[in-house]
Coordinates of C-alpha atoms in Angstrom, one line a residue:
M1 CA -24.9 -29.4 -13.9
R2 CA -20.5 -29.7 -13.1
T3 CA -19.5 -33.9 -11.6
P4 CA -17.1 -34.8 -9.9
T5 CA -14.3 -37.3 -12.6
G6 CA -16.3 -40.6 -12.3
I7 CA -18.9 -40.0 -10.8
S8 CA -22.0 -41.0 -12.2
P9 CA -24.7 -37.1 -12.4
S10 CA -26.8 -39.5 -10.3
V11 CA -25.0 -40.7 -8.3
F12 CA -23.9 -37.0 -7.9
T13 CA -27.1 -35.5 -7.1
T14 CA -28.1 -38.0 -4.6
A15 CA -24.6 -36.2 -3.1
L16 CA -26.5 -32.7 -3.1
T17 CA -29.4 -34.0 -1.8
A18 CA -27.9 -35.4 0.8
F19 CA -25.8 -32.3 1.5
A20 CA -28.9 -30.4 1.6
G21 CA -30.9 -32.7 4.0
V22 CA -27.7 -31.8 6.2
V23 CA -27.0 -27.7 6.0
G24 CA -29.4 -26.9 4.0
E25 CA -30.7 -26.0 0.5
D26 CA -29.7 -22.5 0.1
W27 CA -26.1 -23.6 1.7
V28 CA -25.5 -25.8 -1.4
F29 CA -24.1 -24.5 -3.9
T30 CA -24.2 -25.7 -8.2
S31 CA -25.2 -22.5 -10.3
D32 CA -22.1 -21.9 -12.1
E33 CA -22.5 -17.8 -10.9
D34 CA -22.0 -19.6 -7.9
L35 CA -18.9 -22.0 -8.6
D36 CA -17.1 -18.3 -10.8
L37 CA -17.1 -18.1 -7.1
Y38 CA -14.6 -20.6 -6.0
R39 CA -12.4 -20.1 -9.1
D40 CA -9.0 -19.3 -8.1
A41 CA -8.9 -15.5 -9.3
Y42 CA -4.7 -15.4 -9.7
S43 CA -4.1 -18.5 -11.4
P44 CA -2.2 -18.8 -14.5
L45 CA -4.5 -21.6 -16.4
R46 CA -7.6 -19.2 -15.5
G47 CA -10.1 -19.2 -18.6
D48 CA -8.0 -22.9 -19.8
E49 CA -8.8 -26.4 -20.2
D50 CA -6.7 -27.3 -17.3
E51 CA -8.3 -24.9 -15.3
R52 CA -8.9 -26.1 -12.1
T53 CA -12.2 -26.4 -10.9
A54 CA -15.0 -27.3 -8.8
S55 CA -18.2 -29.3 -9.6
A56 CA -20.3 -27.7 -6.1
A57 CA -19.7 -26.3 -2.4
V58 CA -21.5 -27.0 0.4
A59 CA -20.7 -24.7 3.9
P60 CA -21.8 -26.5 6.8
Q61 CA -22.3 -24.5 10.3
S62 CA -20.6 -27.0 12.7
V63 CA -18.6 -29.2 13.1
E64 CA -21.8 -32.3 12.9
E65 CA -22.9 -30.8 9.8
V66 CA -19.0 -30.6 8.6
Q67 CA -19.0 -34.5 10.7
A68 CA -22.1 -35.5 8.3
I69 CA -20.7 -34.4 5.2
V70 CA -17.7 -36.2 4.9
R71 CA -20.3 -40.1 6.0
I72 CA -21.8 -38.5 2.6
A73 CA -19.1 -38.1 1.0
N74 CA -17.3 -41.1 2.0
E75 CA -20.6 -43.4 0.8
H76 CA -21.3 -42.1 -2.5
S77 CA -16.9 -41.7 -3.4
I78 CA -17.0 -38.2 -3.4
P79 CA -14.1 -35.6 -3.6
L80 CA -14.4 -32.9 -0.7
Y81 CA -11.7 -30.2 -0.9
T82 CA -11.7 -27.9 2.6
I83 CA -11.6 -24.0 2.5
S84 CA -11.0 -22.3 5.8
T85 CA -12.0 -18.6 3.9
G86 CA -10.7 -19.1 0.5
R87 CA -8.5 -16.2 0.2
N88 CA -4.9 -17.0 0.0
L89 CA -4.0 -15.4 -3.3
G90 CA -1.4 -16.7 -5.0
Y91 CA -1.5 -20.4 -2.9
G92 CA -4.2 -21.4 -4.9
G93 CA -7.4 -19.6 -2.9
S94 CA -10.8 -21.3 -3.5
A95 CA -10.0 -23.8 -6.2
P96 CA -9.5 -27.2 -5.7
N97 CA -5.7 -29.0 -6.2
Y98 CA -8.1 -31.6 -8.2
S99 CA -11.1 -31.0 -11.2
G100 CA -14.4 -31.8 -10.4
C101 CA -14.7 -31.1 -5.8
V102 CA -16.7 -30.7 -4.1
V103 CA -15.6 -27.2 -2.2
L104 CA -16.5 -27.6 2.1
D105 CA -16.1 -24.6 2.7
L106 CA -15.7 -24.0 6.2
K107 CA -16.5 -20.3 6.6
R108 CA -20.1 -20.4 8.6
M109 CA -18.4 -21.6 11.0
N110 CA -16.8 -18.4 12.0
R111 CA -17.2 -18.3 16.3
I112 CA -14.8 -16.9 18.6
I113 CA -14.7 -19.1 21.4
E114 CA -12.7 -17.5 23.6
V115 CA -10.1 -14.9 24.2
S116 CA -8.0 -15.5 27.9
E117 CA -6.1 -11.7 28.2
S118 CA -4.7 -13.5 30.9
N119 CA -3.3 -16.6 29.6
H120 CA -2.9 -14.1 26.0
Y121 CA -4.6 -17.2 23.9
A122 CA -7.4 -17.5 21.0
I123 CA -9.5 -20.5 20.2
V124 CA -11.5 -20.1 17.4
E125 CA -12.8 -21.7 14.3
P126 CA -12.0 -21.9 11.1
G127 CA -14.9 -19.4 9.2
V128 CA -13.2 -16.1 11.8
S129 CA -10.7 -14.2 9.7
Y130 CA -8.1 -11.5 11.6
F131 CA -10.6 -9.0 11.0
D132 CA -12.5 -10.1 13.0
L133 CA -10.5 -11.8 15.7
Y134 CA -8.4 -8.3 16.0
N135 CA -12.4 -6.3 16.6
Y136 CA -13.3 -8.6 18.7
I137 CA -10.1 -8.1 21.0
Q138 CA -10.8 -4.1 20.2
E139 CA -14.5 -4.7 21.5
K140 CA -13.4 -6.3 24.4
G141 CA -11.1 -3.4 25.3
L142 CA -8.1 -6.4 25.4
K143 CA -4.5 -5.8 26.0
V144 CA -3.1 -8.7 23.7
W145 CA -2.1 -8.7 19.9
I146 CA -2.9 -11.4 17.6
D147 CA 0.4 -10.9 14.6
C148 CA -1.2 -11.3 11.3
P149 CA 0.2 -11.6 7.9
D150 CA 0.2 -9.3 5.1
P151 CA -3.8 -10.1 3.8
G152 CA -6.1 -9.4 7.1
W153 CA -9.2 -11.4 5.7
G154 CA -7.7 -13.9 5.6
S155 CA -7.8 -16.9 8.8
P156 CA -5.8 -17.9 11.3
I157 CA -6.6 -21.5 11.2
G158 CA -6.1 -20.9 7.4
N159 CA -2.9 -19.2 7.6
A160 CA -1.4 -22.1 10.1
L161 CA -2.6 -24.4 8.5
D162 CA -0.7 -23.4 5.4
H163 CA 2.7 -22.5 7.3
G164 CA 2.2 -18.8 7.3
V165 CA 4.1 -16.4 8.9
G166 CA 3.7 -12.6 9.9
H167 CA 5.4 -9.3 11.6
T168 CA 6.0 -9.1 15.3
A169 CA 7.9 -11.6 17.6
S170 CA 9.4 -14.3 16.2
R171 CA 7.5 -16.6 18.9
F172 CA 3.9 -15.1 17.2
R173 CA 4.9 -15.0 13.8
N174 CA 5.4 -18.5 13.1
H175 CA 1.8 -19.6 13.0
F176 CA 1.6 -22.9 13.1
D177 CA 3.9 -22.9 15.9
A178 CA 1.9 -20.6 17.2
H179 CA -0.7 -22.6 17.2
C180 CA -1.5 -24.5 20.4
G181 CA -4.5 -27.5 20.4
M182 CA -7.1 -28.8 17.6
E183 CA -10.0 -30.3 16.5
V184 CA -10.2 -32.4 13.4
V185 CA -12.7 -34.4 11.8
L186 CA -11.6 -37.2 9.4
A187 CA -12.1 -38.6 7.2
N188 CA -15.1 -41.8 8.2
G189 CA -15.8 -38.4 9.6
E190 CA -15.0 -39.4 13.6
I191 CA -13.9 -36.6 15.6
M192 CA -10.3 -35.7 17.6
R193 CA -8.3 -33.6 19.4
T194 CA -5.3 -32.9 19.8
G195 CA -2.7 -32.4 22.8
M196 CA -4.5 -31.2 26.4
G197 CA -8.2 -30.3 23.7
A198 CA -8.0 -34.6 23.9
L199 CA -9.2 -34.7 27.9
S200 CA -12.8 -34.1 28.4
G201 CA -13.2 -31.3 29.8
S202 CA -9.4 -30.0 29.9
N203 CA -8.8 -26.2 30.9
T204 CA -5.9 -26.0 28.8
W205 CA -6.5 -27.0 25.6
A206 CA -4.3 -23.6 24.6
Q207 CA -1.5 -23.2 27.3
F208 CA 0.3 -27.0 27.0
K209 CA 0.8 -27.9 23.6
M210 CA 2.3 -31.3 23.8
G211 CA -0.6 -33.4 26.0
Y212 CA 0.3 -36.7 26.1
G213 CA 2.1 -39.1 23.5
P214 CA 2.5 -38.2 20.4
V215 CA 2.4 -34.9 19.2
I216 CA 0.5 -35.3 15.8
D217 CA -1.1 -31.4 15.1
G218 CA 1.9 -31.4 12.5
M219 CA 0.7 -34.2 10.6
F220 CA -2.9 -31.9 9.7
S221 CA -0.7 -28.0 7.9
Q222 CA -0.3 -28.7 5.1
S223 CA -1.5 -32.2 3.9
N224 CA -5.2 -33.8 3.3
F225 CA -5.4 -36.2 6.3
G226 CA -8.0 -34.0 8.2
I227 CA -10.5 -31.4 8.8
V228 CA -9.4 -28.6 11.1
T229 CA -12.2 -27.8 13.2
K230 CA -11.3 -25.6 16.1
M231 CA -7.9 -24.7 16.8
G232 CA -5.9 -22.5 19.6
F233 CA -2.9 -20.2 19.3
W234 CA -0.9 -18.2 21.4
L235 CA -0.6 -14.1 21.5
M236 CA 1.4 -11.7 22.3
P237 CA 1.0 -9.9 25.9
E238 CA 0.0 -6.0 23.6
P239 CA 3.6 -4.5 24.8
E240 CA 4.0 -0.4 26.2
A241 CA 5.7 0.0 23.2
M242 CA 7.6 -0.1 20.6
L243 CA 10.9 1.3 18.7
K244 CA 11.9 1.0 15.4
G245 CA 16.0 1.1 13.9
E246 CA 17.9 1.1 11.8
V247 CA 21.2 -0.2 10.9
L248 CA 23.5 1.0 8.4
A249 CA 26.9 0.1 7.2
T250 CA 29.2 1.1 4.5
R251 CA 31.3 -1.1 2.3
Y252 CA 29.8 -4.5 0.4
E253 CA 32.0 -6.9 2.8
D254 CA 30.0 -5.3 5.3
L255 CA 27.4 -7.7 4.5
H256 CA 28.7 -10.4 6.0
E257 CA 28.8 -8.6 10.2
M258 CA 25.2 -6.9 8.9
V259 CA 23.6 -10.4 8.4
E260 CA 25.4 -11.9 12.0
L261 CA 24.5 -8.7 13.9
L262 CA 21.0 -9.4 12.1
K263 CA 21.0 -13.8 13.9
W264 CA 22.8 -12.1 16.9
A265 CA 19.9 -9.7 17.2
E266 CA 17.2 -11.8 17.0
N267 CA 17.9 -14.7 18.3
S268 CA 19.4 -13.6 21.8
A269 CA 15.4 -11.5 21.3
L270 CA 16.0 -8.2 21.8
C271 CA 15.1 -8.0 18.3
D272 CA 11.5 -8.9 18.7
G273 CA 9.5 -8.2 15.2
A274 CA 10.5 -9.6 12.1
P275 CA 13.7 -7.8 11.1
Q276 CA 14.4 -7.2 7.2
L277 CA 17.7 -5.8 5.1
G278 CA 17.6 -3.6 2.0
S279 CA 20.2 -1.3 0.4
P280 CA 20.0 2.0 -0.6
L281 CA 22.8 2.1 -2.5
L282 CA 21.6 -0.6 -5.1
G283 CA 17.9 0.4 -4.7
S284 CA 16.2 -1.6 -3.2
P285 CA 14.1 -0.9 0.3
G286 CA 14.1 -3.3 1.9
D287 CA 11.6 -2.2 4.7
T288 CA 7.6 -2.8 4.4
K289 CA 7.2 1.1 5.2
A290 CA 9.8 1.5 2.4
L291 CA 7.4 -0.5 0.1
V292 CA 4.2 1.4 1.0
D293 CA 5.6 4.6 0.1
I294 CA 7.2 3.3 -4.0
F295 CA 3.0 1.9 -4.0
Y296 CA 1.6 4.9 -3.2
D297 CA 4.0 7.0 -4.7
G298 CA 6.5 4.3 -7.9
P299 CA 9.4 3.5 -7.8
P300 CA 12.2 6.0 -7.0
Q301 CA 13.4 7.3 -9.8
L302 CA 18.1 6.9 -9.4
P303 CA 20.5 9.4 -10.5
P304 CA 21.4 7.9 -14.2
E305 CA 24.6 7.8 -13.2
Q306 CA 24.2 5.3 -10.2
M307 CA 21.4 2.8 -12.2
K308 CA 24.6 3.3 -14.6
L309 CA 27.2 1.5 -12.1
I310 CA 24.7 -0.6 -10.8
G311 CA 24.2 -2.3 -14.0
E312 CA 26.6 -2.9 -14.7
A313 CA 27.8 -4.1 -11.3
K314 CA 28.7 -7.8 -10.4
V315 CA 26.9 -9.5 -7.8
G316 CA 25.4 -6.1 -6.5
Y317 CA 29.9 -4.6 -6.2
S318 CA 32.3 -2.7 -7.9
P319 CA 34.7 -0.8 -6.4
E320 CA 33.5 1.9 -8.3
L321 CA 29.4 2.2 -7.7
E322 CA 31.1 1.5 -3.8
R323 CA 32.7 4.9 -4.1
Y324 CA 29.1 5.9 -5.5
G325 CA 27.4 5.4 -2.8
I326 CA 30.2 6.6 0.3
D327 CA 30.5 9.8 -1.9
N328 CA 26.6 10.4 -1.7
D329 CA 26.1 9.4 1.6
L330 CA 24.3 5.6 0.1
P331 CA 24.6 3.2 3.0
Y332 CA 24.9 0.1 1.5
W333 CA 23.1 -1.9 3.4
K334 CA 20.5 -1.2 6.0
L335 CA 19.1 -3.3 8.8
Y336 CA 15.5 -2.1 9.6
L337 CA 15.0 -4.0 13.0
S338 CA 12.3 -3.5 16.1
M339 CA 12.4 -3.7 19.4
Y340 CA 8.6 -4.1 21.7
G341 CA 8.3 -4.0 25.7
P342 CA 8.4 -1.4 28.4
E343 CA 10.1 2.5 26.9
N344 CA 13.6 1.8 29.2
V345 CA 13.4 -2.2 27.6
V346 CA 13.0 -0.8 23.8
Q347 CA 16.4 2.0 24.8
A348 CA 18.7 -0.6 26.1
K349 CA 17.7 -3.1 23.3
W350 CA 18.5 -0.7 21.2
E351 CA 21.6 -0.2 22.7
A352 CA 23.4 -3.6 23.1
I353 CA 22.7 -3.5 18.9
Q354 CA 23.9 -0.5 18.0
T355 CA 27.0 -1.1 21.1
R356 CA 28.0 -4.5 18.8
A357 CA 27.4 -3.1 15.6
K358 CA 29.5 -0.4 16.0
A359 CA 32.2 -2.5 18.1
R360 CA 32.4 -5.5 14.8
I361 CA 31.1 -2.7 11.6
K362 CA 33.6 -0.2 10.3
D363 CA 32.2 3.4 10.8
V364 CA 28.9 2.0 11.3
A365 CA 25.9 4.9 11.6
F366 CA 22.3 4.6 13.0
E367 CA 18.9 6.0 13.0
T368 CA 16.0 5.8 15.3
G369 CA 12.1 6.3 15.1
P370 CA 10.0 7.6 17.0
L371 CA 9.5 5.3 20.3
I372 CA 5.5 4.5 19.8
T373 CA 3.2 4.5 22.1
D374 CA -0.1 5.1 20.7
F375 CA -0.2 1.9 17.7
K376 CA -3.9 2.6 16.8
K377 CA -2.3 6.2 15.6
A378 CA 1.0 5.2 14.3
A379 CA -1.1 3.1 12.0
A380 CA -3.3 5.8 11.2
E381 CA -0.3 8.0 9.9
H382 CA 1.8 4.7 8.0
T383 CA 4.4 5.8 11.3
V384 CA 5.1 1.7 10.1
W385 CA 3.8 -1.1 9.2
A386 CA -0.2 -1.4 10.7
Q387 CA 0.8 -5.4 11.1
D388 CA 4.4 -4.8 12.6
M389 CA 1.1 -4.0 15.6
G390 CA -0.7 -6.8 15.0
I391 CA -3.2 -4.9 13.5
P392 CA -4.1 -6.6 10.1
N393 CA -5.0 -5.0 6.3
L394 CA -5.0 -5.3 3.2
E395 CA -2.7 -2.4 1.5
F396 CA 0.7 -4.8 1.6
F397 CA -1.0 -7.6 -1.2
A398 CA -2.1 -4.6 -3.4
L399 CA 1.4 -4.2 -3.9
G400 CA 1.1 -8.3 -5.5
A401 CA -1.6 -7.9 -7.1
R402 CA -0.8 -4.9 -9.9
T403 CA 2.4 -2.2 -10.7
P404 CA 0.9 1.5 -10.8
G405 CA 1.8 2.6 -14.6
N406 CA 3.0 -1.2 -15.4
P407 CA 1.5 -2.1 -19.4
V408 CA 1.0 -5.1 -18.9
Q409 CA -2.2 -6.1 -17.2
M410 CA -1.7 -7.8 -13.7
T411 CA -4.9 -10.5 -12.5
G412 CA -2.5 -12.0 -10.2
H413 CA 0.7 -12.5 -9.3
L414 CA 3.1 -15.9 -8.5
F415 CA 5.9 -16.0 -6.2
F416 CA 8.4 -17.8 -5.3
S417 CA 10.3 -19.1 -2.1
A418 CA 13.1 -19.5 -1.8
V419 CA 14.7 -21.2 1.8
V420 CA 18.1 -20.6 1.5
P421 CA 21.4 -20.0 5.2
Q422 CA 20.4 -17.2 6.7
T423 CA 23.9 -16.2 5.9
A424 CA 25.6 -13.5 4.2
D425 CA 27.8 -15.6 1.6
A426 CA 23.9 -17.7 1.5
I427 CA 22.8 -14.0 -0.2
L428 CA 25.7 -13.6 -2.6
E429 CA 25.6 -17.3 -4.2
A430 CA 21.5 -17.8 -4.4
N431 CA 22.1 -13.6 -6.6
R432 CA 24.6 -15.0 -8.5
V433 CA 23.0 -18.7 -9.0
F434 CA 19.8 -16.8 -9.9
D435 CA 21.1 -14.1 -12.0
E436 CA 23.5 -16.0 -14.7
A437 CA 20.6 -18.5 -14.8
S438 CA 17.7 -15.4 -16.0
R439 CA 20.8 -14.6 -18.6
S440 CA 21.5 -18.4 -19.8
N441 CA 18.0 -19.8 -18.9
P442 CA 16.9 -20.5 -22.2
V443 CA 13.1 -20.5 -19.8
L444 CA 14.1 -17.2 -18.3
K445 CA 16.5 -15.2 -20.0
D446 CA 14.3 -12.0 -20.8
M447 CA 12.0 -13.0 -18.6
P448 CA 10.2 -10.1 -16.7
I449 CA 11.0 -11.5 -12.9
L450 CA 11.4 -9.3 -9.9
G451 CA 14.4 -9.4 -8.2
L452 CA 16.6 -11.5 -10.6
R453 CA 18.9 -8.3 -11.5
P454 CA 20.6 -6.4 -10.6
F455 CA 20.2 -8.1 -6.6
A456 CA 17.7 -9.4 -5.3
L457 CA 17.7 -9.6 -1.0
P458 CA 16.4 -11.5 0.9
A459 CA 12.7 -10.8 1.3
G460 CA 11.8 -13.0 4.0
F461 CA 12.8 -14.2 7.8
H462 CA 11.7 -17.7 8.4
E463 CA 12.2 -20.3 11.2
R464 CA 16.0 -19.0 11.3
T465 CA 16.7 -18.8 7.2
F466 CA 16.0 -16.1 4.6
L467 CA 13.6 -16.6 2.0
M468 CA 14.7 -15.3 -1.9
I469 CA 11.2 -14.9 -3.4
F470 CA 11.5 -13.8 -6.6
G471 CA 8.2 -13.1 -8.1
M472 CA 6.1 -12.9 -11.1
P473 CA 3.0 -11.8 -12.9
V474 CA 0.0 -12.8 -14.0
V475 CA -1.9 -11.3 -17.0
E476 CA -4.3 -12.1 -19.3
D477 CA -3.0 -13.2 -21.8
P478 CA -2.3 -16.6 -21.9
A479 CA 0.7 -17.5 -23.5
M480 CA 2.5 -14.9 -21.7
N481 CA 1.6 -17.0 -18.4
E482 CA 2.6 -20.0 -20.4
Q483 CA 5.7 -19.0 -20.4
F484 CA 6.2 -17.2 -16.4
I485 CA 4.6 -21.1 -15.7
K486 CA 7.6 -22.4 -17.3
A487 CA 10.0 -19.3 -15.4
F488 CA 9.0 -20.3 -12.6
R489 CA 9.2 -24.5 -12.6
A490 CA 12.8 -23.8 -13.8
L491 CA 13.0 -21.5 -10.7
I492 CA 12.0 -25.0 -8.5
D493 CA 14.2 -26.8 -10.7
I494 CA 17.6 -24.0 -10.4
G495 CA 16.9 -24.2 -6.8
A496 CA 16.8 -27.9 -5.9
E497 CA 20.6 -28.5 -8.0
H498 CA 21.3 -26.2 -4.8
G499 CA 19.5 -27.2 -2.2
W500 CA 17.2 -23.9 -1.6
G501 CA 13.4 -25.9 -1.9
E502 CA 10.1 -24.2 -1.3
Y503 CA 8.1 -23.4 1.9
R504 CA 5.1 -22.8 0.6
T505 CA 3.5 -22.7 -3.1
A506 CA 0.8 -22.3 -5.5
P507 CA -1.2 -25.9 -5.7
L508 CA 0.1 -25.6 -9.8
F509 CA 3.5 -26.5 -8.5
Q510 CA 2.6 -28.9 -5.2
D511 CA 3.5 -32.2 -7.9
Q512 CA 5.8 -30.4 -8.5
V513 CA 8.1 -29.1 -5.0
M514 CA 7.0 -32.1 -3.5
G515 CA 9.1 -34.2 -6.1
I516 CA 11.7 -32.2 -4.5
Y517 CA 12.6 -33.6 -1.5
D518 CA 14.2 -36.6 -2.6
F519 CA 15.9 -37.8 0.4
N520 CA 16.1 -41.7 0.6
D521 CA 14.1 -42.1 -3.0
G522 CA 11.6 -40.0 -1.7
A523 CA 11.3 -41.4 1.7
L524 CA 8.9 -38.3 3.2
L525 CA 6.2 -38.5 -0.3
R526 CA 5.8 -42.3 0.5
F527 CA 5.5 -42.1 4.3
H528 CA 2.7 -39.5 3.5
E529 CA 1.0 -41.9 0.7
T530 CA 1.0 -44.9 3.3
V531 CA -0.6 -42.3 6.1
K532 CA -3.1 -41.4 3.0
D533 CA -4.3 -45.3 3.2
A534 CA -4.4 -45.5 5.9
I535 CA -6.9 -42.8 7.7
D536 CA -8.9 -41.6 4.0
P537 CA -9.0 -44.9 2.3
K538 CA -11.0 -44.2 -0.8
G539 CA -9.2 -40.7 -0.5
I540 CA -12.4 -38.1 -0.8
L541 CA -10.4 -34.9 1.6
S542 CA -8.3 -32.5 -1.1
P543 CA -7.1 -34.7 -3.1
G544 CA -3.3 -33.3 -4.5
R545 CA -3.0 -30.7 -2.2
Y546 CA 0.6 -30.1 -1.4
G547 CA 1.6 -33.6 -3.2
I548 CA -0.2 -35.6 -0.8
W549 CA -2.8 -37.8 -3.9
P550 CA -4.8 -40.9 -3.4
R551 CA -4.0 -43.7 -4.4
H552 CA -6.2 -44.5 -7.3
L553 CA -5.6 -40.8 -8.1
R554 CA -1.4 -41.6 -8.0
K555 CA -1.3 -42.0 -11.8
Q556 CA -2.4 -38.4 -12.8
S557 CA -0.2 -36.9 -10.1

């Protein structure tokens, strides 16, 4: 039997017996076969002695059972690691940050407590997946949309707490910002609600975020200060129609006005869905529909002359490459925008965007997609990406799981996601910095990292910033994985040197990323640790999550 570090087998057996008394023997897992399901399927350390693994798992069905488990863990100093569904592959899955933890698996807490069609909100438990919530809404015939990330099997609560994002209107696709009120079990087993939920008998839990007094909900995101057992979410009214439009620009220097147009359209609420920026000339499609086509049909084969010019371009530009694009009707830049609402409104939004673009970008052109009113049909036909219409699925997630024709057998992926300013200058600077690093840095040189060369465009649009996302595979070869880990760590340090930090990362890198947020000698982390010591003195809740360690483990972090 595996045991947590520093816990004797007899004490651990006593705790497991007590857990079984709460949830039943069938819901306490200790066999190697069961615990293999709580490994990180995408860990580059999988099979290595340093792989982070659980000593047991326990699956409660109610908040009362969670409270009882936490009290037992406190009594015996058993570290717990909480997961909602453990489906966040690439960010740790269901494996703990600290080996030996007992995974507190909330998958059985899967009640959809309420969905309001009139006020457009839902209240759910952690075990509810995006598929569950979507199917419930469809079965009830409710005219509301959820906003889902790429893998629809995850939990709205888990994704929001991990600062995940989606694809529809900006006020919904930042999932933590779209939450409204939560219920939390604290480290002493006490239950607390935030916002209006703290008022007994409140019927506005999921409608008014602030409640009364300090707003503390954020303390429980990307942290280990409590166990969230219920959460409210704002939903999007089902729109009458959706329209996709594309803005095409021919010159390299047009990137500046294209970015300004993107910001204006989104911040003016003319562009509703997540925008995308691509470059047909550089072979970067940009939109998710094109990425799906690549997944099924393979990467497009560019003409040898175009490939040669791309390879010779510096930071994505040469006069010869620009002339090639003009002569062959290949836009340097393509901006993909989505509009939702009544038919006449989406048409008016698109016309307003075109009018502004014509006034600022020479020789600008446009492509107007179909006006979509049957969203399920459009998703089935891949007219647009299903997530853009609030429909969860797993197809896009497969893009990061395997690569067609790749001779290296991938078992997963790692994504480095640098947050950079939302400007064209920042895109060009990031490309210059990472391109130079890929050529000169001894760790990064000749590494197969997607996006480092020849030119990378933002792969995410989040909080009025760009995300420069670079991916690398997890493979079956431990030696190669070791090199990928070193490369990832090098990217973190290079980004930090230029003021670009990650917003989310896998457990293996969470201490390092937390360390680069170092203003005033790491005042932010010291505050986190002060809170941790005050509300979880024994350090039983998810030790190490997002770089927050309890006092007795800090020397190991």
